[in-house]
Short mmCIF file of C-alpha atoms in Angstrom, two decimals:
data_model
loop_
_atom_site.label_atom_id
_atom_site.label_comp_id
_atom_site.label_asym_id
_atom_site.label_seq_id
_atom_site.Cartn_x
_atom_site.Cartn_y
_atom_site.Cartn_z
CA MET A 1 17.99 36.61 -22.88
CA GLN A 2 16.06 33.36 -22.56
CA GLN A 3 14.62 32.49 -19.18
CA THR A 4 16.62 29.73 -17.50
CA ILE A 5 14.99 26.95 -15.52
CA LEU A 6 18.12 25.83 -13.73
CA GLU A 7 21.35 27.71 -13.18
CA ILE A 8 24.33 26.17 -11.41
CA ASN A 9 26.88 28.68 -10.10
CA HIS A 10 30.30 27.76 -8.69
CA LEU A 11 28.97 24.52 -7.22
CA SER A 12 31.44 22.48 -5.15
CA LYS A 13 31.09 19.33 -3.13
CA SER A 14 33.57 17.60 -0.84
CA PHE A 15 33.27 14.37 1.09
CA GLY A 16 35.58 15.15 4.00
CA SER A 17 38.83 16.37 2.52
CA HIS A 18 38.09 14.69 -0.81
CA GLU A 19 36.86 17.21 -3.35
CA VAL A 20 34.43 15.59 -5.77
CA LEU A 21 33.06 18.65 -7.58
CA ARG A 22 34.88 21.92 -8.14
CA ASP A 23 33.41 25.15 -9.39
CA ILE A 24 30.66 23.76 -11.62
CA ASP A 25 28.84 26.26 -13.84
CA PHE A 26 26.12 25.61 -16.36
CA THR A 27 22.55 26.53 -17.18
CA VAL A 28 19.49 24.68 -18.42
CA CYS A 29 16.71 26.42 -20.36
CA PRO A 30 13.17 25.06 -20.77
CA GLY A 31 13.05 22.36 -23.44
CA ASP A 32 16.79 21.69 -23.25
CA VAL A 33 18.11 18.16 -23.30
CA THR A 34 21.50 18.34 -21.61
CA SER A 35 23.76 15.30 -21.50
CA ILE A 36 26.54 15.02 -18.93
CA ILE A 37 29.25 12.64 -20.07
CA GLY A 38 32.62 11.63 -18.67
CA ALA A 39 34.52 8.75 -17.17
CA SER A 40 33.26 6.93 -14.08
CA GLY A 41 34.27 8.76 -10.93
CA SER A 42 34.38 12.15 -12.64
CA GLY A 43 31.56 13.43 -10.40
CA LYS A 44 28.65 13.27 -12.86
CA SER A 45 26.29 11.39 -10.58
CA THR A 46 27.27 13.48 -7.56
CA LEU A 47 26.43 16.60 -9.55
CA LEU A 48 22.99 15.25 -10.39
CA ARG A 49 22.42 14.20 -6.78
CA CYS A 50 23.42 17.67 -5.64
CA ILE A 51 20.90 19.20 -8.04
CA ASN A 52 18.15 17.07 -6.46
CA LEU A 53 19.51 17.81 -2.96
CA LEU A 54 20.15 14.15 -2.24
CA GLU A 55 23.63 15.42 -1.46
CA THR A 56 24.22 18.80 0.12
CA PRO A 57 26.68 20.90 -1.89
CA THR A 58 29.53 22.39 0.12
CA ALA A 59 29.60 25.68 -1.76
CA GLY A 60 27.95 27.52 -4.61
CA GLU A 61 24.33 28.02 -5.56
CA ILE A 62 21.59 26.29 -7.52
CA LEU A 63 19.06 28.71 -8.98
CA PHE A 64 15.68 27.22 -9.87
CA HIS A 65 13.73 29.85 -11.79
CA GLY A 66 16.21 32.38 -10.43
CA LYS A 67 15.68 31.39 -6.78
CA ASN A 68 18.53 29.84 -4.80
CA ILE A 69 17.26 26.56 -3.39
CA LEU A 70 20.26 26.19 -1.11
CA ALA A 71 19.23 29.29 0.85
CA HIS A 72 17.77 28.84 4.32
CA GLY A 73 14.02 28.51 4.53
CA VAL A 74 13.56 26.81 1.16
CA LYS A 75 11.71 23.53 1.58
CA ALA A 76 13.55 20.73 -0.17
CA THR A 77 10.36 18.65 -0.52
CA ASP A 78 8.53 21.36 -2.52
CA TYR A 79 11.49 21.75 -4.84
CA ARG A 80 11.97 18.00 -5.32
CA ALA A 81 8.31 17.59 -6.28
CA LYS A 82 9.01 19.82 -9.29
CA VAL A 83 12.25 18.07 -10.25
CA GLY A 84 11.85 14.43 -11.28
CA MET A 85 14.64 11.92 -10.92
CA VAL A 86 15.24 8.55 -12.56
CA PHE A 87 17.89 6.39 -10.90
CA GLN A 88 20.36 3.86 -12.24
CA SER A 89 18.96 1.25 -9.82
CA PHE A 90 15.30 2.19 -10.55
CA ASN A 91 14.38 2.57 -6.84
CA LEU A 92 10.76 1.59 -7.39
CA PHE A 93 8.83 1.07 -4.16
CA ASN A 94 8.97 -2.68 -3.61
CA ASN A 95 5.88 -2.78 -1.43
CA MET A 96 3.60 -1.35 -4.12
CA THR A 97 2.25 -2.41 -7.49
CA VAL A 98 3.29 -0.61 -10.66
CA LEU A 99 0.14 1.54 -10.61
CA GLU A 100 0.51 2.31 -6.90
CA ASN A 101 4.10 3.44 -7.52
CA CYS A 102 2.84 6.08 -9.92
CA VAL A 103 -0.14 7.09 -7.77
CA VAL A 104 1.34 7.49 -4.30
CA GLY A 105 3.34 10.65 -4.98
CA GLN A 106 0.44 12.41 -6.65
CA VAL A 107 -1.91 11.61 -3.77
CA LYS A 108 0.45 12.21 -0.85
CA VAL A 109 2.62 15.03 -2.16
CA LEU A 110 0.47 16.82 -4.75
CA LYS A 111 -2.73 16.07 -2.77
CA LYS A 112 -4.65 14.96 -5.85
CA SER A 113 -7.72 12.77 -5.51
CA ARG A 114 -7.17 9.04 -5.93
CA GLY A 115 -9.32 8.80 -9.04
CA GLU A 116 -7.58 11.65 -10.79
CA ALA A 117 -4.16 10.31 -9.80
CA LYS A 118 -5.00 6.87 -11.17
CA GLU A 119 -6.22 8.26 -14.47
CA ASN A 120 -3.10 10.38 -14.74
CA ALA A 121 -0.85 7.44 -13.86
CA MET A 122 -2.50 5.26 -16.49
CA ALA A 123 -1.86 7.91 -19.13
CA PHE A 124 1.84 8.06 -18.31
CA LEU A 125 2.15 4.27 -18.02
CA ASP A 126 0.60 4.09 -21.46
CA GLN A 127 3.21 6.52 -22.74
CA VAL A 128 6.00 4.15 -21.64
CA GLY A 129 4.07 1.07 -22.79
CA MET A 130 3.57 -0.46 -19.35
CA THR A 131 -0.22 -0.48 -19.04
CA PRO A 132 -0.55 -4.29 -19.13
CA TYR A 133 1.62 -4.54 -16.03
CA VAL A 134 -0.22 -2.18 -13.67
CA ASN A 135 -0.92 -4.98 -11.18
CA ALA A 136 2.61 -6.39 -11.19
CA ARG A 137 5.11 -5.77 -8.43
CA PRO A 138 8.60 -4.42 -9.16
CA ARG A 139 10.27 -7.77 -8.33
CA GLN A 140 8.26 -9.38 -11.14
CA LEU A 141 9.52 -7.01 -13.84
CA SER A 142 12.64 -6.99 -16.00
CA GLY A 143 15.16 -4.18 -15.66
CA GLY A 144 13.95 -2.31 -18.72
CA GLN A 145 10.35 -2.56 -17.58
CA LYS A 146 11.30 -1.30 -14.12
CA GLN A 147 13.09 1.67 -15.60
CA ARG A 148 10.11 2.53 -17.80
CA VAL A 149 7.85 2.41 -14.75
CA ALA A 150 10.34 4.63 -12.91
CA ILE A 151 10.12 7.13 -15.76
CA ALA A 152 6.32 7.02 -15.61
CA ARG A 153 6.46 7.56 -11.84
CA ALA A 154 8.65 10.63 -12.30
CA LEU A 155 6.43 11.94 -15.13
CA ALA A 156 3.27 11.45 -13.08
CA MET A 157 4.48 14.21 -10.77
CA GLU A 158 4.49 16.46 -13.85
CA PRO A 159 7.96 17.83 -13.13
CA GLU A 160 9.41 20.88 -14.82
CA ILE A 161 12.71 19.13 -15.36
CA LEU A 162 13.63 15.46 -15.33
CA LEU A 163 17.01 14.23 -14.11
CA PHE A 164 18.33 10.87 -15.33
CA ASP A 165 21.21 9.27 -13.42
CA GLU A 166 22.72 6.70 -15.80
CA PRO A 167 19.27 5.26 -16.57
CA THR A 168 20.58 2.49 -18.81
CA SER A 169 23.79 1.46 -17.06
CA ALA A 170 22.19 -1.43 -15.17
CA LEU A 171 20.49 -2.86 -18.27
CA ASP A 172 21.49 -5.32 -20.96
CA PRO A 173 21.80 -4.04 -24.55
CA GLU A 174 18.32 -5.14 -25.54
CA MET A 175 16.65 -3.34 -22.66
CA VAL A 176 18.77 -0.23 -23.19
CA GLY A 177 16.94 0.22 -26.48
CA GLU A 178 13.45 0.25 -24.98
CA VAL A 179 14.43 2.79 -22.32
CA LEU A 180 16.28 5.04 -24.73
CA SER A 181 13.36 5.08 -27.15
CA VAL A 182 11.08 6.25 -24.32
CA MET A 183 13.60 8.98 -23.52
CA ARG A 184 13.83 10.00 -27.17
CA THR A 185 10.05 10.38 -27.29
CA LEU A 186 10.11 12.49 -24.16
CA ALA A 187 12.80 14.73 -25.60
CA GLY A 188 10.74 15.02 -28.77
CA ASN A 189 7.74 16.13 -26.71
CA GLY A 190 9.74 19.04 -25.35
CA MET A 191 10.52 17.72 -21.87
CA THR A 192 13.43 19.48 -20.18
CA MET A 193 15.95 16.77 -19.40
CA LEU A 194 19.32 16.51 -17.71
CA VAL A 195 20.88 13.14 -18.49
CA VAL A 196 24.02 11.59 -17.02
CA THR A 197 24.86 8.88 -19.52
CA HIS A 198 27.44 6.64 -21.13
CA GLU A 199 25.27 6.34 -24.25
CA MET A 200 27.30 8.54 -26.58
CA ALA A 201 24.89 8.10 -29.48
CA PHE A 202 22.05 9.41 -27.31
CA ALA A 203 24.16 12.35 -26.13
CA ARG A 204 25.15 13.20 -29.68
CA ASP A 205 21.81 12.72 -31.45
CA VAL A 206 19.17 13.64 -28.91
CA SER A 207 20.63 16.32 -26.68
CA ASN A 208 21.17 19.92 -27.66
CA HIS A 209 23.86 20.59 -25.07
CA VAL A 210 26.67 18.36 -23.85
CA VAL A 211 28.76 18.76 -20.72
CA PHE A 212 31.98 16.77 -20.50
CA MET A 213 33.28 16.27 -16.96
CA ALA A 214 36.67 15.04 -15.79
CA ASP A 215 38.03 14.89 -12.24
CA GLY A 216 35.20 16.92 -10.74
CA VAL A 217 35.35 19.86 -13.11
CA ILE A 218 33.60 20.70 -16.35
CA CYS A 219 36.29 20.17 -18.94
CA GLU A 220 34.30 21.24 -21.95
CA GLN A 221 30.68 21.97 -22.82
CA GLY A 222 28.75 23.03 -25.84
CA ASP A 223 26.77 21.96 -28.87
CA PRO A 224 26.88 18.16 -29.30
CA GLY A 225 27.72 18.29 -33.00
CA GLU A 226 30.65 20.59 -32.29
CA LEU A 227 31.85 18.72 -29.17
CA PHE A 228 31.72 15.28 -30.72
CA SER A 229 33.20 16.11 -34.10
CA ASN A 230 35.68 18.72 -33.01
CA PRO A 231 36.58 18.47 -29.30
CA LYS A 232 38.89 21.28 -28.19
CA GLN A 233 40.38 19.90 -24.98
CA GLN A 234 42.81 17.02 -25.06
CA ARG A 235 40.94 15.20 -22.27
CA THR A 236 37.77 15.30 -24.31
CA GLN A 237 39.54 14.00 -27.40
CA GLU A 238 41.03 11.08 -25.46
CA PHE A 239 37.73 10.20 -23.82
CA LEU A 240 35.73 10.35 -27.04
CA SER A 241 38.27 8.46 -29.13
CA ARG A 242 38.27 5.63 -26.59
CA PHE A 243 34.47 5.54 -26.61
CA MET A 244 34.04 5.76 -30.33
CA ALA A 245 36.62 3.01 -30.88
CA ASN A 246 34.40 0.56 -29.01
CA MET B 1 2.00 -47.38 33.42
CA ASP B 2 0.40 -47.09 36.80
CA LYS B 3 1.89 -43.65 37.17
CA LEU B 4 0.50 -42.49 33.84
CA THR B 5 -2.97 -43.67 34.76
CA GLN B 6 -2.58 -41.85 38.04
CA LEU B 7 -1.49 -38.69 36.15
CA GLY B 8 -4.49 -38.92 33.85
CA HIS B 9 -6.73 -39.38 36.81
CA ASP B 10 -5.27 -36.35 38.63
CA ILE B 11 -5.48 -34.16 35.54
CA ALA B 12 -9.12 -35.12 35.06
CA LYS B 13 -9.78 -34.31 38.71
CA LEU B 14 -8.05 -30.93 38.50
CA TRP B 15 -9.76 -30.06 35.24
CA GLY B 16 -13.12 -31.06 36.67
CA THR B 17 -12.76 -28.71 39.61
CA TYR B 18 -10.68 -25.87 38.16
CA HIS B 19 -11.36 -25.80 34.41
CA ALA B 20 -13.09 -22.43 34.68
CA SER B 21 -10.04 -20.98 36.36
CA TYR B 22 -7.65 -22.49 33.78
CA LEU B 23 -9.75 -21.31 30.83
CA ASN B 24 -10.05 -17.89 32.35
CA GLY B 25 -6.27 -17.86 32.78
CA ILE B 26 -5.73 -18.80 29.13
CA LEU B 27 -8.02 -15.98 28.03
CA SER B 28 -6.31 -13.40 30.26
CA THR B 29 -2.86 -14.51 29.13
CA LEU B 30 -3.83 -14.27 25.46
CA ILE B 31 -5.46 -10.87 25.77
CA LEU B 32 -2.56 -9.46 27.76
CA ALA B 33 0.05 -10.89 25.38
CA VAL B 34 -1.69 -9.74 22.19
CA VAL B 35 -2.61 -6.25 23.44
CA ALA B 36 0.80 -5.64 25.02
CA THR B 37 2.65 -6.88 21.93
CA ALA B 38 0.54 -4.59 19.72
CA ILE B 39 1.18 -1.55 21.92
CA GLY B 40 4.83 -2.56 22.23
CA CYS B 41 5.10 -2.61 18.44
CA ILE B 42 3.64 0.89 18.22
CA ILE B 43 6.15 2.12 20.82
CA GLY B 44 8.91 0.30 18.95
CA PHE B 45 7.95 1.87 15.62
CA ALA B 46 7.74 5.34 17.16
CA CYS B 47 11.22 4.92 18.68
CA GLY B 48 12.60 3.46 15.45
CA VAL B 49 11.29 6.34 13.33
CA LEU B 50 12.46 9.01 15.81
CA GLN B 51 15.92 7.46 15.98
CA THR B 52 16.34 7.43 12.22
CA ILE B 53 15.41 11.07 11.56
CA PRO B 54 18.26 12.28 9.39
CA HIS B 55 20.40 14.97 10.99
CA SER B 56 23.21 16.97 9.48
CA LYS B 57 25.53 19.66 10.74
CA LYS B 58 23.71 22.12 8.49
CA ASP B 59 20.48 21.94 10.53
CA ASN B 60 19.85 24.71 13.00
CA VAL B 61 20.92 24.37 16.63
CA VAL B 62 17.44 23.90 18.12
CA LYS B 63 16.59 21.00 15.82
CA ARG B 64 19.92 19.31 16.40
CA PHE B 65 19.62 19.70 20.18
CA PHE B 66 16.07 18.36 20.14
CA LEU B 67 17.04 15.34 18.05
CA ALA B 68 20.04 14.62 20.28
CA VAL B 69 17.84 14.70 23.39
CA ILE B 70 15.34 12.33 21.78
CA ARG B 71 18.09 9.90 20.88
CA VAL B 72 19.52 9.94 24.40
CA ILE B 73 16.08 9.34 25.94
CA ILE B 74 15.32 6.42 23.61
CA ARG B 75 18.75 4.94 24.19
CA ALA B 76 18.26 5.10 27.98
CA TYR B 77 14.75 3.64 27.73
CA VAL B 78 15.92 0.72 25.62
CA GLU B 79 18.93 -0.07 27.79
CA ILE B 80 17.02 0.13 31.09
CA PHE B 81 13.99 -1.91 30.12
CA ARG B 82 15.96 -4.46 28.15
CA GLY B 83 18.50 -4.80 30.92
CA THR B 84 16.25 -5.46 33.92
CA PRO B 85 13.87 -8.37 34.65
CA MET B 86 10.19 -7.83 33.87
CA VAL B 87 9.17 -9.13 37.32
CA LEU B 88 11.04 -6.28 38.95
CA GLN B 89 9.75 -3.75 36.42
CA ALA B 90 6.23 -4.80 37.39
CA VAL B 91 7.00 -4.32 41.08
CA PHE B 92 8.67 -1.00 40.38
CA VAL B 93 5.76 0.39 38.41
CA TYR B 94 2.96 -1.09 40.50
CA TYR B 95 4.34 -0.30 43.94
CA GLY B 96 6.60 2.60 43.02
CA LEU B 97 3.80 4.86 41.88
CA PRO B 98 1.87 4.97 45.20
CA TYR B 99 5.19 5.20 47.06
CA PHE B 100 6.04 8.55 45.48
CA THR B 101 2.68 9.97 44.52
CA SER B 102 -0.90 9.69 45.63
CA LEU B 103 -1.65 7.87 42.36
CA ARG B 104 -1.95 4.11 42.12
CA PHE B 105 -3.12 1.57 39.60
CA THR B 106 -6.67 0.75 40.60
CA ASN B 107 -6.92 -1.80 37.81
CA VAL B 108 -4.35 -4.57 37.70
CA TRP B 109 -5.09 -5.07 33.99
CA VAL B 110 -3.89 -1.56 33.21
CA ALA B 111 -0.75 -2.07 35.28
CA ALA B 112 0.03 -5.38 33.59
CA ILE B 113 -0.54 -4.00 30.08
CA VAL B 114 1.62 -0.96 30.81
CA VAL B 115 4.53 -3.03 32.11
CA VAL B 116 4.49 -5.66 29.37
CA SER B 117 3.99 -3.03 26.62
CA ILE B 118 6.90 -0.91 27.79
CA ASN B 119 9.09 -3.96 28.08
CA THR B 120 8.14 -5.20 24.61
CA GLY B 121 8.60 -1.69 23.22
CA ALA B 122 12.22 -1.65 24.35
CA TYR B 123 12.98 -4.84 22.46
CA MET B 124 10.92 -3.75 19.44
CA ALA B 125 12.69 -0.38 19.24
CA GLU B 126 15.91 -2.16 18.36
CA SER B 127 14.20 -4.63 16.01
CA VAL B 128 12.48 -1.78 14.18
CA ARG B 129 15.70 0.21 13.92
CA GLY B 130 17.34 -2.87 12.43
CA GLY B 131 14.37 -3.33 10.09
CA ILE B 132 14.55 0.26 8.90
CA ILE B 133 18.29 0.33 8.24
CA SER B 134 18.05 -2.98 6.40
CA ILE B 135 15.88 -1.37 3.70
CA ASP B 136 17.86 -0.33 0.62
CA PRO B 137 18.71 3.41 0.83
CA GLY B 138 17.48 3.63 -2.77
CA GLN B 139 13.92 3.28 -1.48
CA THR B 140 14.36 6.40 0.63
CA GLU B 141 15.97 8.24 -2.28
CA GLY B 142 13.13 7.25 -4.60
CA ALA B 143 10.61 8.61 -2.12
CA LYS B 144 12.62 11.79 -1.49
CA ALA B 145 12.95 12.33 -5.24
CA ILE B 146 9.18 12.60 -5.67
CA GLY B 147 9.02 15.13 -2.84
CA MET B 148 7.97 13.01 0.12
CA SER B 149 8.83 14.23 3.61
CA HIS B 150 10.62 12.02 6.16
CA VAL B 151 7.33 11.03 7.81
CA GLN B 152 5.66 10.23 4.48
CA THR B 153 8.66 8.22 3.33
CA MET B 154 8.56 6.23 6.55
CA LEU B 155 4.79 5.69 6.57
CA TYR B 156 4.23 4.70 2.96
CA VAL B 157 7.52 3.23 1.80
CA ILE B 158 9.93 2.18 4.53
CA ILE B 159 7.74 0.93 7.37
CA PRO B 160 5.56 -1.37 5.23
CA GLN B 161 8.74 -3.04 4.00
CA ALA B 162 10.41 -3.01 7.42
CA LEU B 163 7.27 -4.48 8.94
CA ARG B 164 7.49 -7.46 6.61
CA ASN B 165 11.14 -7.95 7.50
CA ILE B 166 10.62 -7.80 11.25
CA LEU B 167 7.42 -9.86 11.34
CA PRO B 168 9.43 -12.90 12.55
CA GLN B 169 10.73 -10.68 15.36
CA ILE B 170 7.21 -9.56 16.25
CA GLY B 171 6.22 -13.23 16.35
CA ASN B 172 9.13 -13.92 18.67
CA ASN B 173 7.97 -11.16 20.97
CA LEU B 174 4.37 -12.38 20.95
CA ILE B 175 5.45 -15.89 21.89
CA ILE B 176 7.82 -14.61 24.57
CA ASN B 177 5.00 -12.48 25.93
CA ILE B 178 2.54 -15.39 26.04
CA LYS B 179 4.99 -17.22 28.30
CA ASP B 180 6.51 -14.32 30.21
CA THR B 181 3.25 -12.70 31.25
CA SER B 182 3.30 -15.46 33.88
CA VAL B 183 5.54 -13.23 36.00
CA MET B 184 2.63 -10.81 36.36
CA PHE B 185 1.41 -12.94 39.29
CA ILE B 186 3.73 -10.69 41.32
CA ILE B 187 1.19 -7.89 41.04
CA SER B 188 -1.63 -10.42 41.55
CA PHE B 189 -2.72 -10.46 37.92
CA THR B 190 -4.72 -13.66 37.41
CA GLU B 191 -3.51 -15.30 34.21
CA LEU B 192 -2.76 -18.92 33.39
CA PHE B 193 0.12 -19.31 35.84
CA ALA B 194 -1.95 -17.77 38.64
CA ALA B 195 -4.59 -20.42 37.94
CA HIS B 196 -1.92 -23.06 38.49
CA ARG B 197 -0.89 -21.51 41.80
CA ALA B 198 -4.48 -21.39 42.96
CA ALA B 199 -5.14 -25.01 41.99
CA VAL B 200 -2.01 -26.48 43.60
CA GLY B 201 -2.51 -24.36 46.68
CA ALA B 202 -5.68 -26.28 47.37
CA THR B 203 -4.83 -29.74 46.00
CA TYR B 204 -1.01 -30.05 46.15
CA LEU B 205 -1.16 -31.72 42.69
CA TYR B 206 1.90 -29.85 41.44
CA PHE B 207 2.93 -32.07 38.56
CA PRO B 208 -0.52 -32.75 37.07
CA SER B 209 -1.34 -29.06 37.14
CA ALA B 210 1.99 -28.21 35.56
CA THR B 211 1.21 -30.72 32.79
CA ILE B 212 -2.02 -28.91 32.05
CA GLU B 213 -0.15 -25.58 32.02
CA MET B 214 2.55 -26.90 29.71
CA ALA B 215 0.01 -28.20 27.24
CA ALA B 216 -1.95 -24.96 27.36
CA TYR B 217 1.12 -22.73 26.82
CA LEU B 218 2.43 -24.91 24.01
CA THR B 219 -0.94 -24.89 22.27
CA MET B 220 -1.14 -21.11 22.47
CA THR B 221 2.37 -20.58 21.13
CA LEU B 222 1.91 -23.11 18.32
CA VAL B 223 -1.29 -21.41 17.21
CA ALA B 224 0.44 -18.04 17.40
CA SER B 225 3.36 -19.12 15.23
CA PHE B 226 0.99 -20.75 12.73
CA ILE B 227 -1.02 -17.54 12.40
CA LEU B 228 2.15 -15.47 12.02
CA ARG B 229 3.44 -17.71 9.24
CA ARG B 230 0.15 -17.25 7.43
CA MET B 231 0.43 -13.48 7.84
CA GLU B 232 3.94 -13.50 6.39
CA ARG B 233 2.75 -15.36 3.34
CA ARG B 234 -0.21 -13.00 2.99
CA MET B 235 2.08 -9.96 3.08
CA ASP B 236 4.39 -11.39 0.42
CA GLY B 237 1.45 -11.47 -1.94
CA SER B 238 1.03 -13.75 -4.89
CA ASP B 239 3.94 -14.52 -7.16
CA ASN B 240 1.60 -14.23 -10.11
CA TYR B 241 -0.05 -11.20 -11.55
CA GLU B 242 -2.72 -10.58 -14.13
CA LEU B 243 -1.76 -8.87 -17.34
CA VAL B 244 -4.29 -6.20 -18.03
CA GLN B 245 -5.43 -6.42 -21.62
CA THR B 246 -6.48 -3.19 -23.19
CA ASP B 247 -6.93 -4.66 -26.64
CA MET B 248 -10.01 -6.89 -26.83
CA LEU B 249 -8.80 -8.57 -30.03
CA THR B 250 -5.75 -10.01 -28.29
CA ALA B 251 -7.82 -10.83 -25.22
CA THR B 252 -10.03 -13.20 -27.19
CA ALA B 253 -7.44 -14.50 -29.64
CA GLY B 254 -7.33 -18.30 -29.82
CA THR B 255 -10.45 -18.85 -27.76
CA TYR B 256 -13.65 -20.67 -28.79
CA ASN B 257 -15.44 -19.44 -31.87
CA TYR B 258 -19.19 -19.57 -31.71
CA PRO B 259 -20.81 -21.28 -34.75
CA GLY B 260 -22.65 -18.98 -37.08
CA LYS B 261 -26.32 -18.39 -36.46
CA GLY B 262 -28.61 -20.73 -38.42
CA THR B 263 -25.92 -23.28 -39.31
CA PRO B 264 -26.62 -26.91 -38.35
CA PHE B 265 -23.99 -26.57 -35.60
CA ASP B 266 -25.75 -23.68 -33.89
CA GLU B 267 -27.36 -24.87 -30.66
CA ARG B 268 -30.23 -22.43 -31.10
CA ASN B 269 -31.14 -23.91 -34.49
CA PRO B 270 -34.12 -26.37 -34.24
CA GLU B 271 -32.32 -28.62 -36.71
CA HIS B 272 -29.43 -28.95 -34.27
CA GLU B 273 -31.32 -31.78 -32.52
CA ASN B 274 -31.36 -33.72 -35.79
CA THR B 275 -27.68 -33.10 -36.38
CA LEU B 276 -26.91 -34.56 -32.97
CA ARG B 277 -29.22 -37.55 -33.51
CA GLN B 278 -27.66 -38.23 -36.88
CA ALA B 279 -24.19 -38.13 -35.36
CA GLN B 280 -25.29 -40.53 -32.63
CA TRP B 281 -26.80 -42.90 -35.18
CA ASP B 282 -23.62 -42.80 -37.23
CA ARG B 283 -21.54 -43.67 -34.22
CA ASN B 284 -23.79 -46.58 -33.23
CA ASN B 285 -23.87 -48.03 -36.73
CA ASP B 286 -20.27 -47.65 -37.54
CA LYS B 287 -19.91 -48.88 -41.10
CA ARG B 288 -16.19 -48.60 -41.34
CA GLY B 289 -15.79 -52.31 -40.65
CA GLU B 290 -17.78 -53.23 -43.75
CA ARG B 291 -15.65 -51.24 -46.08
#
């Protein structure tokens, strides 16, 4: 059997008495591009935030290389350094320049030297086409540019898996393209990615595994070609037909 | 008009005799206000950071107990020092210490700085807490997501931004301190107001001396607020930024093209002189009119 990088077992999350996630199970292998799709409010983002421990799951386990990170004595900071995250609202550090945004984590968390971190950051900024803007501040950039910098910042930590939380939902159609093309390139380079998205074309064409969520449970998951052309569950059919109609 | 001349005369007289004492007072007031505000800010930031340490029910009992105790202590500190007059705090600290222990402040400077710092810290603690919670939670999440600890997140991401937001508050505190250090006369600290008391004690020129004091305090506070405004603008940084060009072809596109070597337009060509002279001659003997 292939070695998994991430394994989610019976994960549940409640806010008070409100159950947002129920008994979530899926696995991610190295090099996988997994898309999580579903209507707003179905728990997709919460799931991703649980995986990065920004929310604490109420029950279940998250195995990272076979080790449960929810167990006592596991340092969340060490784990998070290996799992990159790209947010819907970019969350770039407003008090730093573009370059500084990509350097600070490497220097403070990975304890790299400043020179090495800068060189590294420049390489990743080049990959997302943002080298001319290294001296700009986040407030001076457009949404698409911010998101590309955010991707470079996450990549600069050289994570083993990259989580995307609706990376294009806050962007206009033109900017969506530039971000998606960066993500396509990443996927092509073999990056392990877990993407919460409403971009059905991306989910269908780029990912090799699709998870459809509804009301806090995984309704259906599988190969994108199979799931998109021949959905088995009625909920999936309804959701996809509404999306494809648009 | 007579009265104004009289006032001018009295001020000149006071200044002539006591200018050293006034100037000394100004210096002491400034040093005390600036140092105490700085220390107060540090206390405020420490309290603000400690108060905002995230705590959840999942943490172990020791940590939760420890954090709860810290929060109670900070709460009590803020409420007590914000809720009592600084004059009395000075008396309490300065005379209370030798009352209970064999210790006492041998240096009135130390006593004054301690009292004003602690007082400022209490106000700053709340300002800092407000500054920290005003920062978008996304900033914290972004920092957490790249593996930063709480302290790192605070130091490199949140506090620099909070500092910018509460700079007007810090300015407020500095200006309040410049004025309110005058109550330190109660522990016989000789600042600007003490100079006034000394001068009027000998001359009974209450109003002229007060005029000098007013002008001195107003000057100090105006300068302080001017400097703080400049600092705010400095921290905001420029609205412009330089695009970094990696491609030299685009960097030079559309700029001046140097004439080829050896052509009559090349400045290094000896014939260039003649070209210029010819052009000059042509201009002076414009023949267009004849045509």
